[in-house]
XYZ file of C-alpha atoms in Angstrom:
156
model
C -79.265 -4.019 26.410
C -79.023 -7.587 27.862
C -75.492 -8.625 28.485
C -74.119 -5.131 28.218
C -72.583 -5.315 31.747
C -71.668 -8.821 31.818
C -67.901 -9.348 32.183
C -66.595 -12.788 31.213
C -64.896 -14.401 34.195
C -63.366 -17.446 32.430
C -59.946 -16.602 34.135
C -58.027 -19.637 35.207
C -55.746 -19.800 38.066
C -51.905 -20.213 37.898
C -50.993 -23.757 37.139
C -48.209 -24.046 39.716
C -50.548 -22.788 42.416
C -53.220 -25.334 41.398
C -50.537 -28.034 41.624
C -49.334 -26.899 45.049
C -52.967 -26.909 46.299
C -53.557 -30.413 44.964
C -50.440 -31.502 46.869
C -51.577 -29.700 50.106
C -54.987 -31.332 49.787
C -53.502 -34.908 49.336
C -51.147 -34.471 52.156
C -53.667 -33.055 54.652
C -55.015 -35.268 57.165
C -58.052 -33.287 58.454
C -58.849 -30.424 55.913
C -62.116 -28.471 55.826
C -63.607 -26.824 52.684
C -65.622 -23.521 53.230
C -67.550 -22.293 50.263
C -69.417 -19.138 49.395
C -71.712 -17.440 46.928
C -68.935 -17.346 44.118
C -69.556 -21.116 43.813
C -73.049 -20.514 42.932
C -72.222 -17.329 40.767
C -69.713 -19.311 38.586
C -71.967 -22.382 38.194
C -69.393 -24.586 40.012
C -71.765 -26.611 42.248
C -71.280 -29.769 40.517
C -67.474 -29.558 40.411
C -67.309 -28.396 44.266
C -69.464 -31.602 45.157
C -67.148 -33.615 43.064
C -64.092 -32.356 44.810
C -65.621 -32.836 48.289
C -66.563 -36.326 47.577
C -63.331 -37.206 45.852
C -61.316 -36.200 49.015
C -63.885 -36.692 51.546
C -63.765 -32.953 52.387
C -66.133 -31.756 55.160
C -67.963 -28.680 53.737
C -69.058 -25.579 55.679
C -70.521 -22.201 54.790
C -70.075 -18.884 56.315
C -73.458 -18.322 57.727
C -76.625 -19.733 56.147
C -77.790 -17.111 53.804
C -76.087 -18.562 50.769
C -76.897 -22.341 50.410
C -74.641 -23.627 47.559
C -73.933 -27.151 48.655
C -76.693 -29.807 49.189
C -77.691 -29.491 52.846
C -78.632 -33.102 53.004
C -75.224 -34.310 51.785
C -73.268 -36.393 54.458
C -70.240 -34.164 54.124
C -72.186 -30.827 54.671
C -71.636 -29.333 58.148
C -73.672 -26.247 57.811
C -72.326 -22.903 59.090
C -68.648 -22.441 60.189
C -69.020 -21.929 63.953
C -66.319 -21.270 66.661
C -67.210 -24.694 68.444
C -67.266 -27.650 66.024
C -67.217 -31.169 66.949
C -65.986 -32.272 63.605
C -63.463 -32.064 62.154
C -61.017 -31.970 64.780
C -57.299 -30.985 64.337
C -57.893 -29.084 61.040
C -54.715 -28.974 59.236
C -55.704 -27.156 55.975
C -58.428 -24.596 55.254
C -59.663 -24.339 51.860
C -61.954 -21.428 50.962
C -63.781 -21.404 47.691
C -65.416 -18.167 47.089
C -66.395 -17.142 50.584
C -65.229 -14.061 52.502
C -62.747 -15.109 55.207
C -64.156 -15.237 58.669
C -63.532 -12.730 61.013
C -60.970 -13.594 63.765
C -63.773 -13.868 66.565
C -65.771 -16.188 64.201
C -63.316 -18.908 63.674
C -61.305 -21.485 65.336
C -59.117 -21.835 62.330
C -57.329 -18.584 62.729
C -56.503 -19.289 66.245
C -54.616 -22.466 65.347
C -52.802 -20.782 62.429
C -53.989 -23.556 59.991
C -52.540 -23.189 56.518
C -55.141 -21.618 54.153
C -55.693 -21.601 50.498
C -58.417 -19.190 48.953
C -59.898 -19.424 45.472
C -62.161 -16.815 43.729
C -62.371 -13.712 41.638
C -62.545 -11.233 44.495
C -58.943 -10.819 45.150
C -59.409 -7.432 47.386
C -60.073 -9.572 50.466
C -57.894 -12.497 49.853
C -55.710 -12.955 53.012
C -57.297 -10.170 55.054
C -57.501 -12.019 58.293
C -54.802 -14.776 58.033
C -51.921 -15.651 56.186
C -52.278 -17.620 52.883
C -50.327 -20.735 51.986
C -51.831 -20.304 48.443
C -54.144 -17.883 46.541
C -56.045 -19.155 43.383
C -57.351 -16.202 41.639
C -59.667 -17.061 38.878
C -63.255 -18.283 38.133
C -64.245 -20.804 40.588
C -65.798 -23.416 38.049
C -62.459 -23.308 36.075
C -60.532 -23.452 39.281
C -62.240 -26.504 40.747
C -62.052 -28.191 37.348
C -58.320 -27.521 37.318
C -57.895 -28.795 41.037
C -59.923 -31.938 39.956
C -57.552 -32.447 36.993
C -54.384 -31.850 39.220
C -55.740 -34.359 41.865
C -56.360 -36.987 38.959
C -52.748 -36.469 37.741
C -51.197 -36.943 41.107
C -53.290 -40.121 42.057
C -52.121 -41.797 38.889
C -48.510 -41.466 39.505
């Protein structure tokens, strides 16, 4: 039967964690956003583009197999690589729906940059580096909540 195995994933992240993440994003001088297949799976592409544009976040993906961000967008960097010219001095790593990079794959882990991860696959959150915050929930809901939290903070 169609839909028999569909599990609704409308789970929202913890509100305090969302607020803390919004604060971290606004305070960061050179953050980077890594996205993965959960963005597509949750239908959050529009919200992720809106978040990146709102904050001017450079966006990368882990590998090229899961293109979920417009590849002609000026904020799109392509695959996360060990040697990247931009951005420099990354001070916040936001991961929306991607597996964390292995230690040998990323400059971020070497620098001990604070990390925030969001998604529904909590089995691997924080595997390869300590987390500043974890947002367990549907990425569309999570990104929408983050956008709302940022809007509230910018008004005050």
